[in-house]
Amino acid sequence: MIFDLAQIADRCGAEPSPELAGRAVRQIATDSRLPFAPDTLFIALDGPNYRGARFLGEAFAKGASAALCALDSDYLPAQGQILLRVADPLEALRRLAADYRDTLSLPLIAITGSNGKTMLKDLLATLLTPTWRVNTSPGSFNSHVGIAHSLLRLQPDAELALIEVGVSAAGEMVHKRAMVRPTHGVLTNIGLAHFEGFGSRERIAAEKMKLFAELPADGWLIVPPEPLLEPHLGAITARIYTLGKDPALPAIRASHNLGEGRSALELVYPDGSCHRLVVAIDYAFHEVFETLLAGLSAAHLLGLPPAQAIAAATRYQPPLGRIEVWKSPNGSILVNDAYSADPVSVRACVRVFGEYPGRRKVFVFGGMGELGERDPYEHRIVAEALAREQVDALLTIGLGAKVAPAYRELCPQGQVYHFEDMAELCAFAVQFARAGDVFAIKGTRSLNLDQLAVQFKARLTQSVYYIDLGRIRENLMAWRQHLRPGTRVLVMIKALAYGADAVQIASFLQTQVDYFGVAYAKEAVALRQNGITAEVLVQLVLPEDCEEVVRLDLQPVVQEAEVARLLSAAATRTGRTLKVHLEVDTGMGRFGVFPDELLALARLVQGLPGLELHGLMTHFSSADDPAADDFTHGQIERFRAVAAELEAAGIQVPLKHAAATAAAARFPEAHFDMVRIGLGIHGIYPSPAVRAAIQLKCPLALVSRISAIKHYPKGHPISYNRQFITPRDSLIAYLPIGYHDGLSRRWGKGWSVRLRGQRAPLVGAVCMDFTPIDVTDIADVKVGDEALIFGEWHGEVNPVEDLAELEGTIPYEVLCRLSDRIQRIYRIQEI
Ligand SMILES: *Cc1c(COP(=O)(O)O)cnc(C)c1O
């Protein structure tokens, strides 16, 4: 999308100016902390406690090509900085989003409701992406600003858009409707969220229905069977369908508990056909079936054939809520879910125990609130779940006799400990924990059980590498939207998934991707041992690995005749057929046969027993670099040519793949049947040109805690070889992390960590186990404060791309170097 600055000024009521002529921007940003793409317009929005204009300097420093702020801001633009001043920057953003939306003529489905919006949007995206080019709002963007960004991110060639819309106060929806202009709608339910803002469920219903007041007559609206909606339906001209009741929609005829967190649904479609859908949803979460049905109903109205919808729904995995899973150095596992405690999330948390058989299981529980008359029933259900998972010990706080008696009755060998005081509970739990335990902590945020998790971690480690799995999943969705419909996705998890732990990443993504990729067969051993059954592509097969490749049922890339013969022999010995891929070197200069040798190798493989020619691949050398685009086009052409040559010789290869992150982002013509994404799943960009092509989220954060602070007078040298001399009286803090952990000595020259919302520069040489930082300018700094070394965390951003550039390397190297000593903590945020 391209916005002409003179037009923007005109639309938003800014002074026209000759310097705007012929200038255009391609992106709009409102958060100066996030990295900017080239040609960005920064809009300075006021927050609850701050003026947006405060961030103008930072935005320009980061390369904003222009900015827009409130009339009364006192920022003085420097030479060459373009600043538009308008009465209301938020209104300007809404207007630009609305204008852009008006240029698109696609079906736009707006999703609102009190609960389940994000889940429904993700489910629909899963159902529809194999068939259409679907764009969705990212994460749970549903505020004014979030919706505006969602609209501005819609691609001109999208075929369908899914936009989530929330309301927190009366009167908001009219503005949102004007911006979104939905053609279709789904209302999930009318609950009690944001009840304070409205005062009654009637008012909540009235406000939500405003979103749909102007749906076109050829559009449709799906609503739940909710009497409160009745008064509002008459005014709507679009066709209205009531979920589960309308004969034109699918319905759930029966549901069954399959155990082990799976359920089966029997669905009847309007044509009379019946379908069985097995989903990875615990039967206890029957609430979720409604959302599932809403998604299937919308897909049906869009024309998706039932069989295809059911097949896609099988792949859907509902989010677990916000859970943090941590493996400590002594082998214990900590499941920290101390942020919410409604019945659904408590059952989800207990279910996590099932994933760790054979360990001692300890559940720390603060109970559930606000359940009214359902309270005894819901607590009894929790006790039953604990007994079913054979939990060994239950530690409760402030719960009285709600859970323990039922748990004791069902699980007589279990131990129970009660506490009334958080400090006592913490002291006991830290003592009670043994190496190898699984500890799960569950309670409401107000209970502050999170303290316990903090104490566990503090006892065991100082530096943590956080990996937000929810963001990784969002990145996967962003890739699916970026790719041609039907393109398969291989996620590269070589090198321990670039340091993030291959088993964790693969377990989390396995139902959502088509293939995983590793460099060597040995890397796949841990995957298979941990129950990963997905297809795995092995890039380089060594002669001694051939047996292993067959045993683990991997798909090897064959580069030469000798390995092909060994693979064939190994496969025939076990009576199996191995799917193999051939690699052709179109210019990478690493592996693969030259184009003129390919046909001979393909014929050889075809003639060998036990091998089936399944894939053809190549790899690009410079797809991240626009200056080398001619070379990349040449590689694409050579790949096409050899593929055509094989075909002409009567050799069919079903799966052709070439693109890694950079080419997948920048060269749609290089997508072929599958792309192989590594770095891009981690939301890191190989180059600025890739950043401009796709928008991803960074799920990674390397965080360390200050272990000492020392005062030095002016003129004192710091660390080895006196590379830094204090230029003033200074406060120097030490982070307990060094080049042994994967930092680089070179970071001492110019890198800063983020601490208490400010920058603290690294000073002097980084040591093997310690890193000095200058904290003189940071108020109230103390031992134990957490510093963000790189990545994104709690709204702070310290881009790994910038760090790599400073070091003179690429982000890949920075990530892969992180040593085992750094603890990995996985978070699943609700998305
Ligand atoms: C590493 C690798 C990839 C993934 O590269 P990214 O740039 O991380 O996406 C894909 N294909 C091959 C052959 C690779 O070696």
Short mmCIF file of C-alpha atoms and ligand atoms in Angstrom, two decimals, residues 490 492 494 498 539 583 590 617-619 658-662 676-680 686 812, ligand 1:
data_model
loop_
_atom_site.label_atom_id
_atom_site.label_comp_id
_atom_site.label_asym_id
_atom_site.label_seq_id
_atom_site.Cartn_x
_atom_site.Cartn_y
_atom_site.Cartn_z
CA LEU A 490 8.55 -26.76 6.54
CA MET A 492 13.64 -25.53 10.05
CA LYS A 494 18.28 -27.52 12.86
CA TYR A 498 18.37 -21.90 16.34
CA GLN A 539 19.65 -31.93 4.72
CA GLU A 583 19.10 -31.17 -4.31
CA ARG A 590 27.16 -25.66 -0.98
CA MET A 617 15.01 -28.69 -3.87
CA THR A 618 17.52 -25.91 -4.23
CA HIS A 619 18.76 -23.21 -1.87
CA ALA A 658 13.46 -23.67 -2.79
CA ALA A 659 12.76 -20.72 -0.52
CA ALA A 660 13.99 -20.13 3.03
CA THR A 661 12.87 -17.09 5.06
CA ALA A 662 14.32 -14.39 2.82
CA ARG A 676 11.45 -23.86 4.42
CA ILE A 677 11.28 -21.28 7.19
CA GLY A 678 13.84 -21.09 9.98
CA LEU A 679 14.72 -17.63 11.23
CA GLY A 680 11.36 -16.24 10.14
CA PRO A 686 17.64 -11.71 7.82
CA TYR A 812 21.49 -16.44 12.99
C1 LIG B 1 18.89 -23.20 7.20
C2 LIG B 1 18.17 -23.52 5.98
C3 LIG B 1 16.86 -23.04 5.77
C4 LIG B 1 16.19 -22.05 6.68
O1 LIG B 1 16.79 -20.79 6.51
P1 LIG B 1 16.20 -19.48 7.18
O2 LIG B 1 16.86 -18.36 6.49
O3 LIG B 1 16.52 -19.56 8.61
O4 LIG B 1 14.74 -19.51 6.95
C5 LIG B 1 16.18 -23.51 4.67
N1 LIG B 1 16.74 -24.37 3.80
C6 LIG B 1 18.00 -24.82 3.95
C7 LIG B 1 18.56 -25.76 2.95
C8 LIG B 1 18.76 -24.39 5.04
O5 LIG B 1 20.01 -24.82 5.18
#
